[in-house]
Coordinates of C-alpha atoms in Angstrom, one line a residue:
M36 CA -1.9 30.8 11.0
L37 CA -2.7 29.4 7.8
A38 CA -4.4 32.6 6.7
S39 CA -1.5 34.6 7.0
T40 CA 1.2 32.2 5.5
T41 CA -0.4 30.5 2.6
T42 CA 0.7 34.0 0.2
R43 CA 3.6 33.3 1.4
Y44 CA 4.4 30.2 0.6
V45 CA 2.1 29.8 -2.7
V46 CA 5.5 30.4 -4.3
V47 CA 7.6 28.4 -2.6
L48 CA 5.3 25.5 -3.5
I49 CA 5.0 26.4 -7.2
S50 CA 9.0 26.0 -7.2
L51 CA 9.1 23.5 -6.0
F52 CA 6.5 21.8 -7.7
L53 CA 8.0 22.8 -11.3
L54 CA 11.7 22.1 -9.8
S55 CA 10.2 18.5 -8.9
A56 CA 7.9 17.2 -11.8
A57 CA 11.3 16.4 -14.0
T58 CA 12.2 13.9 -11.5
V59 CA 8.9 12.2 -10.7
H60 CA 8.2 8.8 -11.4
A61 CA 4.1 8.1 -11.8
Q62 CA 3.5 10.7 -9.2
H63 CA 3.0 14.2 -8.5
D64 CA 4.9 14.0 -5.0
L65 CA 7.5 17.1 -4.4
H66 CA 8.2 16.0 -1.2
R67 CA 9.1 13.2 -1.3
N68 CA 11.5 14.5 -4.4
T69 CA 13.0 16.1 -2.5
V70 CA 13.6 14.3 0.4
R71 CA 15.2 11.6 -1.6
E72 CA 17.8 15.0 -2.3
I73 CA 18.3 15.1 1.2
A74 CA 19.1 11.4 2.0
R75 CA 21.5 12.0 -1.3
G76 CA 23.5 14.8 0.5
Q77 CA 22.4 16.9 -2.0
Y78 CA 21.3 19.7 0.9
G79 CA 22.0 22.9 -2.2
R80 CA 19.3 21.8 -4.2
A81 CA 16.8 20.2 -1.7
E82 CA 17.4 23.9 -0.1
K83 CA 16.4 25.8 -3.6
N84 CA 13.7 23.7 -4.2
L85 CA 12.4 24.2 -0.7
N86 CA 13.2 28.0 -0.9
R87 CA 13.3 29.7 -4.6
V88 CA 10.7 32.5 -4.8
V89 CA 9.0 32.0 -8.6
E90 CA 7.2 35.7 -10.0
N91 CA 3.8 34.2 -11.8
P92 CA 1.7 32.5 -8.8
A93 CA -0.5 30.8 -12.1
L94 CA 2.1 28.6 -13.1
L95 CA 1.1 26.4 -10.4
W96 CA -2.3 26.0 -11.9
S97 CA -1.1 25.4 -15.4
S98 CA 1.1 22.6 -14.6
L99 CA -1.8 21.6 -12.0
R100 CA -5.4 21.7 -13.4
G101 CA -4.9 19.3 -16.0
A102 CA -3.6 16.6 -13.8
Y103 CA -6.7 17.5 -11.3
A104 CA -9.4 17.2 -14.5
R105 CA -7.6 13.7 -15.6
A106 CA -8.9 12.4 -12.0
G107 CA -12.5 14.2 -12.1
E108 CA -11.6 16.6 -9.6
T109 CA -13.1 20.1 -9.2
I110 CA -10.8 22.6 -9.6
E111 CA -13.3 25.2 -7.6
R112 CA -11.3 26.2 -4.7
K113 CA -8.7 23.8 -5.1
G114 CA -5.6 25.9 -5.2
D115 CA -6.4 27.1 -1.8
R116 CA -7.3 23.8 -0.5
Y117 CA -3.6 22.5 -2.0
V118 CA -1.8 24.9 -0.3
E119 CA -3.3 24.0 3.1
F120 CA -2.7 20.7 2.9
V121 CA 0.9 20.8 1.5
L122 CA 1.8 23.4 4.1
P123 CA 2.5 21.8 6.9
E124 CA 4.2 19.0 5.1
N125 CA 6.8 21.8 3.5
F126 CA 7.7 22.6 7.2
F127 CA 8.5 18.8 8.1
V128 CA 10.7 18.6 5.1
Q129 CA 12.7 21.7 6.3
A130 CA 12.4 20.1 9.3
M131 CA 14.2 17.2 8.5
L132 CA 17.0 19.5 6.1
A133 CA 17.7 21.4 8.4
G134 CA 18.4 18.3 11.2
S135 CA 20.2 16.9 8.3
Q136 CA 22.9 19.6 8.6
G137 CA 23.0 19.3 12.1
D138 CA 21.0 22.4 12.8
A139 CA 18.7 21.3 15.6
E140 CA 17.4 25.3 16.3
T141 CA 16.3 25.6 13.0
A142 CA 15.1 21.7 12.7
L143 CA 12.9 23.1 15.7
R144 CA 11.3 26.8 14.5
H145 CA 10.2 24.0 11.1
A146 CA 8.9 21.8 13.0
R147 CA 6.5 24.2 15.7
S148 CA 5.3 25.6 12.2
A149 CA 4.5 22.2 10.9
V150 CA 2.4 21.4 14.5
E151 CA 0.6 24.7 14.1
A152 CA -0.6 24.2 10.3
G153 CA -1.8 20.6 11.0
L154 CA 1.1 17.8 10.9
P155 CA -0.1 15.4 13.4
F156 CA 3.0 15.7 16.4
E157 CA 3.3 11.7 16.3
R158 CA 5.0 12.3 13.0
L159 CA 8.0 14.4 15.3
L160 CA 9.3 11.4 16.5
A161 CA 7.9 8.9 13.9
G162 CA 11.4 10.6 11.9
P163 CA 13.2 9.4 9.5
R164 CA 15.0 9.2 12.7
C165 CA 18.1 10.0 10.8
A166 CA 17.2 13.3 9.5
L167 CA 15.8 14.3 12.9
A168 CA 18.3 12.7 15.3
P169 CA 19.7 16.4 15.8
L170 CA 16.0 17.7 17.0
H171 CA 15.3 15.0 19.2
R172 CA 18.7 15.6 21.1
S173 CA 17.2 19.4 21.8
P174 CA 15.9 19.7 25.3
A175 CA 14.2 22.2 23.7
F176 CA 12.7 19.7 22.0
A177 CA 12.5 17.3 24.4
E178 CA 10.4 19.4 27.1
W179 CA 7.9 19.8 24.0
A180 CA 7.3 16.0 24.1
A181 CA 7.0 15.1 26.9
E182 CA 3.9 17.7 27.2
Q183 CA 2.5 15.7 24.2
D184 CA 3.2 12.6 26.1
R185 CA 2.8 10.5 22.8
M186 CA 3.8 6.6 22.9
L187 CA 1.7 5.5 20.0
I188 CA 2.8 6.6 16.6
H189 CA 1.9 4.4 13.8
G190 CA -1.3 1.6 13.6
P191 CA -2.7 -0.7 15.3
M192 CA -2.9 -2.4 12.4
L193 CA -4.9 -5.7 12.2
G194 CA -3.7 -8.3 10.2
H195 CA -3.1 -12.1 9.7
I196 CA -6.5 -13.0 11.1
T197 CA -7.9 -16.3 11.3
S198 CA -10.6 -18.1 13.0
D199 CA -9.2 -18.7 16.3
A200 CA -5.7 -15.3 15.7
A201 CA -5.3 -12.5 15.0
S202 CA -2.4 -10.4 14.6
F203 CA -1.7 -6.2 15.9
W204 CA 1.0 -4.4 14.6
V205 CA 2.1 -0.9 16.2
R206 CA 4.9 1.7 16.0
T207 CA 5.7 3.7 19.3
A208 CA 7.6 6.4 20.0
R209 CA 10.5 4.7 22.0
E210 CA 11.2 1.0 23.0
A211 CA 8.3 -0.1 24.6
E212 CA 6.3 -2.7 26.4
V213 CA 2.8 -3.0 24.0
L214 CA -0.1 -4.7 25.9
I215 CA -2.9 -6.4 23.9
E216 CA -6.1 -7.6 25.2
V217 CA -9.0 -8.6 23.3
V218 CA -12.9 -8.1 25.1
K219 CA -15.6 -10.0 23.9
Q220 CA -18.4 -9.0 26.0
G221 CA -18.2 -6.5 29.3
D222 CA -14.7 -5.5 30.5
A223 CA -13.2 -8.4 31.2
A224 CA -10.4 -9.4 28.7
I225 CA -10.5 -13.2 27.2
A226 CA -7.6 -13.1 25.8
S227 CA -3.7 -11.1 25.6
G228 CA -0.4 -10.8 24.7
Q229 CA 2.2 -8.8 24.8
G230 CA 5.3 -7.8 22.3
Q231 CA 8.6 -5.2 22.8
T232 CA 9.2 -2.5 20.1
C233 CA 12.9 -2.5 19.9
A234 CA 14.8 0.1 17.7
E235 CA 16.4 -3.1 15.2
E236 CA 12.6 -3.6 14.0
D237 CA 12.5 0.6 13.5
F238 CA 10.1 0.7 17.2
T239 CA 7.7 -2.0 16.0
A240 CA 6.1 -5.3 17.5
V241 CA 3.3 -7.2 16.0
V242 CA 1.2 -8.7 18.8
R243 CA -0.3 -12.1 18.0
I244 CA -3.2 -13.3 20.1
E245 CA -5.1 -16.9 19.6
G246 CA -7.1 -19.1 21.8
L247 CA -10.5 -16.8 19.7
E248 CA -13.1 -18.3 18.8
P249 CA -14.8 -18.1 14.5
D250 CA -16.5 -15.6 13.2
T251 CA -16.8 -13.5 16.6
E252 CA -16.9 -10.1 16.6
Y253 CA -14.4 -8.3 19.6
N254 CA -13.4 -5.4 20.8
Y255 CA -9.5 -4.8 22.0
R256 CA -7.5 -2.8 24.0
L257 CA -3.9 -1.1 23.6
A258 CA -1.7 -0.3 26.7
I259 CA 2.2 0.8 25.9
D260 CA 4.4 0.4 29.1
G261 CA 1.3 -0.1 31.4
Q262 CA -0.5 3.1 29.9
A263 CA -3.7 2.8 28.0
I264 CA -4.1 4.0 25.0
P265 CA -7.5 5.3 23.2
V266 CA -7.9 3.7 19.6
E267 CA -10.2 4.6 17.1
G268 CA -12.5 1.1 15.7
S269 CA -11.0 -0.6 17.9
S270 CA -13.0 -4.0 17.1
F271 CA -12.5 -6.8 14.8
Q272 CA -14.4 -10.4 13.6
T273 CA -12.2 -13.5 12.9
Y274 CA -12.9 -15.5 9.8
P275 CA -15.0 -18.1 9.8
A276 CA -13.4 -21.7 9.7
P277 CA -11.1 -22.6 6.6
G278 CA -13.6 -24.4 3.8
T279 CA -17.0 -22.8 5.7
P280 CA -19.2 -21.7 3.2
G281 CA -20.5 -18.3 4.0
Q282 CA -20.8 -14.4 2.4
Y283 CA -17.7 -12.1 2.2
L284 CA -16.5 -8.8 1.7
V285 CA -13.1 -7.9 0.7
A286 CA -12.2 -4.8 -0.7
F287 CA -8.8 -4.6 -2.9
G288 CA -6.4 -1.8 -4.7
A289 CA -3.1 -0.7 -5.9
C290 CA -1.6 2.4 -6.2
A291 CA -1.8 4.5 -3.4
G292 CA 0.9 7.2 -3.9
Y293 CA 0.6 10.1 -1.5
V294 CA -2.3 12.7 -2.2
A295 CA -3.6 14.6 0.5
E296 CA -6.8 15.2 -1.0
H297 CA -7.5 11.9 -1.7
E298 CA -6.8 10.6 1.6
R299 CA -10.4 10.4 1.8
M300 CA -10.3 7.1 -0.4
W301 CA -9.6 5.3 2.9
E302 CA -13.0 6.4 4.4
T303 CA -14.4 5.6 1.8
I304 CA -13.7 1.9 1.8
Q305 CA -14.2 2.2 5.3
Q306 CA -18.0 2.3 4.8
H307 CA -18.7 -0.6 3.3
E308 CA -16.6 -2.4 6.1
P309 CA -14.8 -5.3 4.5
R310 CA -13.3 -7.8 6.1
A311 CA -10.0 -7.6 4.6
L312 CA -8.2 -5.2 2.5
L313 CA -6.2 -6.5 -0.1
L314 CA -3.2 -3.9 -1.5
L315 CA -1.2 -5.2 -4.4
G316 CA 1.8 -2.8 -4.4
D317 CA 3.0 1.0 -5.0
N318 CA 0.8 1.2 -2.0
V319 CA 3.6 4.3 -1.4
Y320 CA 5.9 5.5 -4.0
I321 CA 9.5 5.4 -3.0
D322 CA 11.3 4.8 -6.3
D323 CA 14.6 5.2 -4.0
P324 CA 15.7 1.6 -3.0
K325 CA 19.4 2.8 -2.2
H326 CA 18.0 4.8 0.5
V327 CA 16.1 4.1 3.7
M328 CA 15.5 7.6 4.9
T329 CA 13.3 8.1 1.7
Q330 CA 11.4 4.7 2.5
H331 CA 11.0 5.7 5.8
Y332 CA 9.6 8.9 5.3
C333 CA 7.3 7.4 2.6
Y334 CA 5.5 5.2 4.9
Y335 CA 5.6 6.9 8.4
R336 CA 3.8 9.5 6.2
R337 CA 1.2 6.9 5.2
H338 CA 0.6 5.3 9.0
S339 CA 0.2 8.8 10.0
Q340 CA -2.8 9.9 8.2
P341 CA -5.7 9.5 10.2
Q342 CA -8.3 8.0 7.6
W343 CA -5.7 5.0 6.5
R344 CA -5.2 4.5 10.6
R345 CA -8.9 4.2 11.5
L346 CA -9.5 1.6 8.0
I347 CA -6.4 -0.3 9.3
A348 CA -7.4 -0.4 13.4
G349 CA -10.6 -2.8 11.9
R350 CA -9.5 -5.4 9.4
G351 CA -6.9 -7.9 8.0
V352 CA -4.9 -5.8 5.9
Y353 CA -2.8 -7.7 3.1
A354 CA 0.4 -6.2 1.1
I355 CA 2.2 -6.8 -1.3
W356 CA 4.9 -4.5 -3.4
D357 CA 5.3 -3.3 -7.0
D358 CA 8.4 -1.5 -8.7
H359 CA 7.5 2.1 -6.8
D360 CA 7.8 0.4 -3.0
F361 CA 10.3 -2.0 -4.1
G362 CA 12.7 -0.5 -6.7
E363 CA 12.2 2.1 -9.6
D364 CA 10.1 2.6 -12.2
D365 CA 9.5 -1.3 -13.8
S366 CA 12.4 -2.4 -11.9
F367 CA 13.5 -6.0 -11.4
G368 CA 15.1 -7.4 -8.5
G369 CA 17.0 -10.6 -10.1
P370 CA 17.4 -14.0 -9.2
E371 CA 19.8 -13.7 -7.0
I372 CA 19.0 -13.2 -3.1
D373 CA 21.3 -10.3 -2.3
V374 CA 22.1 -8.9 -5.3
P375 CA 21.7 -5.9 -5.9
S376 CA 23.3 -5.3 -2.1
W377 CA 19.7 -2.9 -2.0
K378 CA 17.0 -5.9 -2.1
R379 CA 17.4 -7.3 1.3
P380 CA 17.1 -4.0 3.4
V381 CA 14.1 -2.9 0.9
W382 CA 12.3 -5.8 2.2
E383 CA 13.2 -5.4 5.8
V384 CA 11.6 -1.8 5.2
F385 CA 8.3 -3.6 3.9
R386 CA 8.3 -6.6 6.6
Q387 CA 8.8 -3.5 9.9
N388 CA 5.3 -1.0 8.2
W389 CA 3.2 -4.6 7.3
N390 CA 1.6 -7.4 9.1
N391 CA 1.2 -10.0 6.5
P392 CA 0.9 -13.9 7.2
A393 CA 4.3 -14.9 6.1
Y394 CA 7.0 -13.0 4.2
G395 CA 8.5 -14.5 1.1
G396 CA 10.5 -17.8 2.7
G397 CA 12.1 -15.8 5.4
Q398 CA 15.2 -14.1 5.9
Q399 CA 16.0 -17.3 4.4
Q400 CA 14.0 -16.5 1.2
P401 CA 13.0 -12.8 1.0
G402 CA 10.4 -12.0 -0.6
C403 CA 6.5 -11.2 0.0
W404 CA 4.6 -13.7 -1.3
F405 CA 1.8 -15.1 0.8
D406 CA -1.7 -16.9 0.9
F407 CA -4.5 -16.8 3.5
Y408 CA -8.2 -18.3 3.8
L409 CA -11.4 -16.4 5.1
G410 CA -13.9 -19.1 4.8
D411 CA -13.5 -21.0 1.9
V412 CA -12.2 -18.1 -0.2
H413 CA -8.3 -18.7 -1.0
F414 CA -6.1 -15.8 -1.4
I415 CA -2.5 -16.4 -2.7
M416 CA -0.5 -13.0 -2.9
L417 CA 2.6 -13.2 -5.3
D418 CA 5.6 -11.1 -5.2
G419 CA 6.5 -9.7 -8.8
R420 CA 9.6 -8.2 -8.1
Y421 CA 12.5 -9.7 -5.7
Y422 CA 13.3 -12.1 -7.9
R423 CA 11.9 -11.2 -11.0
E424 CA 14.4 -11.0 -14.4
E425 CA 14.8 -8.8 -17.7
G426 CA 11.7 -9.6 -19.2
G427 CA 12.9 -7.8 -22.7
R428 CA 11.1 -4.4 -21.3
Q429 CA 15.2 -3.0 -21.7
R430 CA 14.7 -3.8 -25.1
K431 CA 17.0 -6.5 -24.9
E432 CA 16.3 -10.0 -25.6
V433 CA 15.5 -12.7 -22.6
E434 CA 14.7 -16.6 -23.4
N435 CA 12.0 -17.5 -21.5
P436 CA 12.5 -15.3 -18.4
S437 CA 10.5 -15.6 -14.9
M438 CA 8.8 -13.0 -12.9
L439 CA 8.0 -15.2 -9.9
G440 CA 11.9 -16.8 -9.6
P441 CA 11.8 -20.9 -9.0
V442 CA 11.3 -20.9 -5.2
Q443 CA 8.4 -19.0 -5.8
L444 CA 6.6 -20.7 -8.5
A445 CA 7.3 -24.5 -7.3
W446 CA 5.4 -22.9 -4.2
L447 CA 2.8 -21.1 -5.8
K448 CA 2.2 -25.2 -7.8
E449 CA 2.3 -26.5 -4.2
T450 CA -0.3 -23.8 -2.9
L451 CA -3.0 -24.3 -5.9
K452 CA -2.5 -28.3 -5.8
H453 CA -3.6 -28.3 -2.1
S454 CA -5.7 -25.5 -1.6
R455 CA -9.4 -26.0 -0.2
G456 CA -11.1 -23.0 -1.4
T457 CA -14.0 -22.8 -3.2
F458 CA -12.6 -19.8 -5.0
K459 CA -8.8 -19.4 -5.4
I460 CA -7.8 -15.9 -6.2
L461 CA -4.5 -15.2 -7.9
A462 CA -3.4 -11.8 -6.9
S463 CA -0.5 -10.4 -9.0
P464 CA 0.8 -6.7 -8.7
V465 CA 1.1 -6.2 -12.8
P466 CA -1.4 -7.5 -15.2
W467 CA -2.4 -11.1 -16.4
A468 CA -4.0 -10.5 -19.4
P469 CA -2.4 -9.5 -22.6
G470 CA -2.0 -5.8 -24.2
T471 CA -3.6 -4.2 -20.7
K472 CA -0.4 -1.7 -20.4
G473 CA 0.0 -1.8 -24.7
G474 CA 3.0 -2.8 -26.6
P475 CA 6.7 -3.2 -25.7
P476 CA 8.4 -2.0 -24.5
G477 CA 6.0 -0.6 -21.8
G478 CA 3.7 -3.6 -21.6
L479 CA 6.8 -6.3 -20.9
D480 CA 6.5 -5.1 -17.6
T481 CA 3.2 -6.5 -17.2
W482 CA 3.0 -10.4 -17.7
D483 CA 3.0 -10.2 -21.6
G484 CA 7.2 -10.2 -20.7
F485 CA 6.6 -13.6 -18.9
T486 CA 5.0 -15.5 -21.6
G487 CA 6.4 -18.5 -20.9
E488 CA 6.2 -18.4 -16.7
R489 CA 2.3 -17.2 -17.7
D490 CA 1.3 -20.0 -20.1
A491 CA 2.8 -22.3 -17.1
I492 CA 0.5 -21.0 -14.8
Y493 CA -2.6 -21.7 -16.9
D494 CA -1.7 -25.1 -18.3
F495 CA -0.9 -26.5 -14.5
L496 CA -4.4 -25.3 -13.8
H497 CA -6.1 -27.0 -16.4
E498 CA -3.9 -30.5 -15.9
Q499 CA -4.8 -30.8 -12.1
D500 CA -8.3 -29.5 -13.1
I501 CA -8.0 -26.7 -10.7
S502 CA -11.4 -24.7 -10.8
G503 CA -12.7 -21.5 -8.7
V504 CA -9.1 -19.5 -9.7
A505 CA -10.2 -16.0 -10.1
L506 CA -7.2 -13.5 -11.2
L507 CA -6.6 -10.1 -9.3
S508 CA -3.9 -7.4 -10.4
G509 CA -2.8 -3.3 -10.0
D510 CA 0.0 -1.6 -11.7
R511 CA -2.4 0.4 -14.1
H512 CA -4.5 3.3 -12.9
R513 CA -8.1 2.6 -13.5
S514 CA -10.3 -0.1 -12.6
D515 CA -10.7 -2.3 -15.8
A516 CA -11.6 -6.1 -16.1
R517 CA -10.9 -8.7 -19.4
R518 CA -11.9 -12.1 -19.9
I519 CA -8.9 -14.5 -20.8
T520 CA -9.7 -17.0 -23.2
R521 CA -7.9 -20.4 -23.7
D522 CA -7.8 -23.0 -25.5
N523 CA -7.6 -25.6 -23.1
G524 CA -9.7 -25.4 -19.4
Y525 CA -11.9 -22.0 -18.7
D526 CA -11.4 -18.1 -19.3
L527 CA -10.1 -16.6 -16.8
Y528 CA -10.9 -13.3 -15.6
D529 CA -8.5 -9.9 -15.1
L530 CA -9.9 -8.1 -12.2
L531 CA -8.1 -4.5 -12.0
S532 CA -8.3 -2.2 -9.4
A533 CA -5.2 0.4 -9.4
G534 CA -6.2 3.5 -8.9
L535 CA -6.5 4.1 -5.2
T536 CA -5.2 8.3 -4.3
N537 CA -2.8 9.0 -7.3
Y538 CA -3.4 11.8 -9.4
H539 CA -3.0 11.0 -12.7
T540 CA -4.2 7.7 -14.6
H541 CA -3.8 5.3 -17.1
P542 CA -6.3 5.4 -20.4
V543 CA -8.0 2.1 -20.5
V544 CA -6.2 0.2 -23.9
S545 CA -8.9 -1.6 -25.3
T546 CA -8.1 -5.2 -26.0
P547 CA -10.0 -7.8 -27.5
G548 CA -11.0 -9.5 -23.7
L549 CA -11.8 -5.9 -22.6
L550 CA -15.1 -6.0 -20.7
F551 CA -14.9 -2.8 -19.0
G552 CA -12.7 -0.1 -17.6
Y553 CA -13.0 2.8 -15.6
N554 CA -10.7 5.5 -15.0
E555 CA -12.6 9.0 -14.5
K556 CA -12.0 9.4 -11.1
N557 CA -9.9 7.2 -8.1
S558 CA -11.3 3.9 -7.1
F559 CA -11.3 0.9 -5.4
A560 CA -12.9 -2.4 -6.2
L561 CA -15.1 -4.9 -3.8
L562 CA -15.2 -8.5 -4.1
H563 CA -18.5 -10.1 -3.6
F564 CA -18.5 -14.0 -2.0
D565 CA -21.4 -16.0 -1.7
T566 CA -20.2 -19.6 -1.2
Q567 CA -23.7 -20.7 0.0
A568 CA -25.4 -20.1 -3.4
E569 CA -26.2 -23.6 -5.3
D570 CA -23.8 -22.2 -7.6
P571 CA -21.1 -20.1 -5.4
T572 CA -20.7 -16.2 -7.0
L573 CA -18.0 -13.7 -7.0
T574 CA -18.9 -10.5 -7.7
Y575 CA -16.4 -8.3 -9.0
E576 CA -17.4 -4.1 -8.1
I577 CA -15.6 -1.0 -9.1
I578 CA -16.4 1.7 -6.5
N579 CA -15.1 5.6 -6.5
I580 CA -13.3 7.8 -4.2
D581 CA -17.1 9.7 -4.3
N582 CA -18.7 5.9 -3.0
E583 CA -20.7 5.8 -6.8
S584 CA -20.3 1.8 -7.3
I585 CA -19.6 2.4 -11.1
W586 CA -19.6 -1.2 -13.0
S587 CA -19.7 -4.8 -11.6
L588 CA -19.6 -8.5 -13.0
D589 CA -20.8 -11.4 -11.4
L590 CA -18.8 -14.8 -11.7
T591 CA -20.5 -17.8 -11.0
L592 CA -17.8 -21.2 -9.9
S593 CA -19.8 -22.9 -13.0
Q594 CA -17.8 -20.6 -15.3
L595 CA -14.4 -21.6 -13.5
T596 CA -14.7 -25.0 -14.0
N597 CA -12.9 -26.9 -16.5
P598 CA -15.9 -28.8 -18.7
K599 CA -16.5 -32.3 -18.4

């Protein structure tokens, strides 16, 4: 099928890429861009994108070679691989376009072609349902779906792991009862929990299981409506009790725009078997806060990838957002809860697609901030978008703007003040260190646009004599480490990693505090904690997509302590 259709579809994909390039925000995502047109009812433009013929196939490579080269990718045979990866998605978006116009017959034809080309059948069941509703109502599709017998669409994804509990997130094909059984040895379940997926929660459920033992390995089983569902990688380990010293490995990164040939990044991360995975924003690239269809499309595409599913099935996943999965490029939500009107719906979609311990202050104070412990390491995850005020990014004079908003800032101070962590890891979606994104106006999207609030946080650390704070950040498509010197208090370190799967990279900006920067290939970071050492240590290590260790930085608790 692929061999016979590759030549015919090369010209389609060339056109789609070229027409989409002008509207791409920080990510060459031709199909996401076409879905945005469908969501806006611009069917003619979407159809033109999908069907226009370009006579010169070399134009595709004149546009893409540079992106591959900047990402450190080899060029040889990349054209064939690119078409192979993109072809199933092209058929799927054509099915969405036909379904959105009520043409079930054409939608079914494209859906069959997509599956024949390698698309997981679960993608058709997931949706976006608003686009594929005519297809789902088709008797021919219903018969096909019955033959496939797929009840589990996405997940399981682990999250909110503690010393005695864990949460399991799943999405099902229809409303269903979900059973999770936890097994320690043999076949006998030692604990179980049930949940119900429902349409109001986009057919997701989170099953919480308690009564587990600290720092213990378990397997688990999944059943949906009484039917056992095999899960690859269905084992996990509870965390030690809060405050327990130990040796812990945590992975983190950001900027994971969908690039099919870079989805192998999730396999690279899994090889290191981290206890937790922190995602610091731009976890999918939506850039369409007003249309749920586009948001669903981007989340469903990622959650359907087999490499991703294997990774998230066996460790805690913790996610915050940044501009591209909250709003648009460099967006700010403003101080009001429901202004703009799209903020709460975007938050609901985010909440339905992750498995965090909390989501800001819940329905009364939406957001994505939360905290959790892994032994005696305290992770504090910040929301830098929902309540962000205009920080001068649009060349406006703004007096003392806030990134966090008063409620989150007060929560942050109380959380830091009462922390029991040997290390306190303060994770932001955007860089802390000055100059990391260059000068204004672009640089003002980082904490450089919110210097008053940043200084207030730093001053609070000094006033309260809070030791062991390390800063994490994302946003810049690279990995680097910077020292932040302060007049009062110990030096802080901004440890950045934000090039998980994107095509293009950002140059390393030289600043006085720059220790190292890397942007040759996609990368993530590992945090190695040893709090059993006489002087507890934290090591930041950059690993690229080919599993090569690039650079590391060792920090000790004594370095992160105010001098007496």
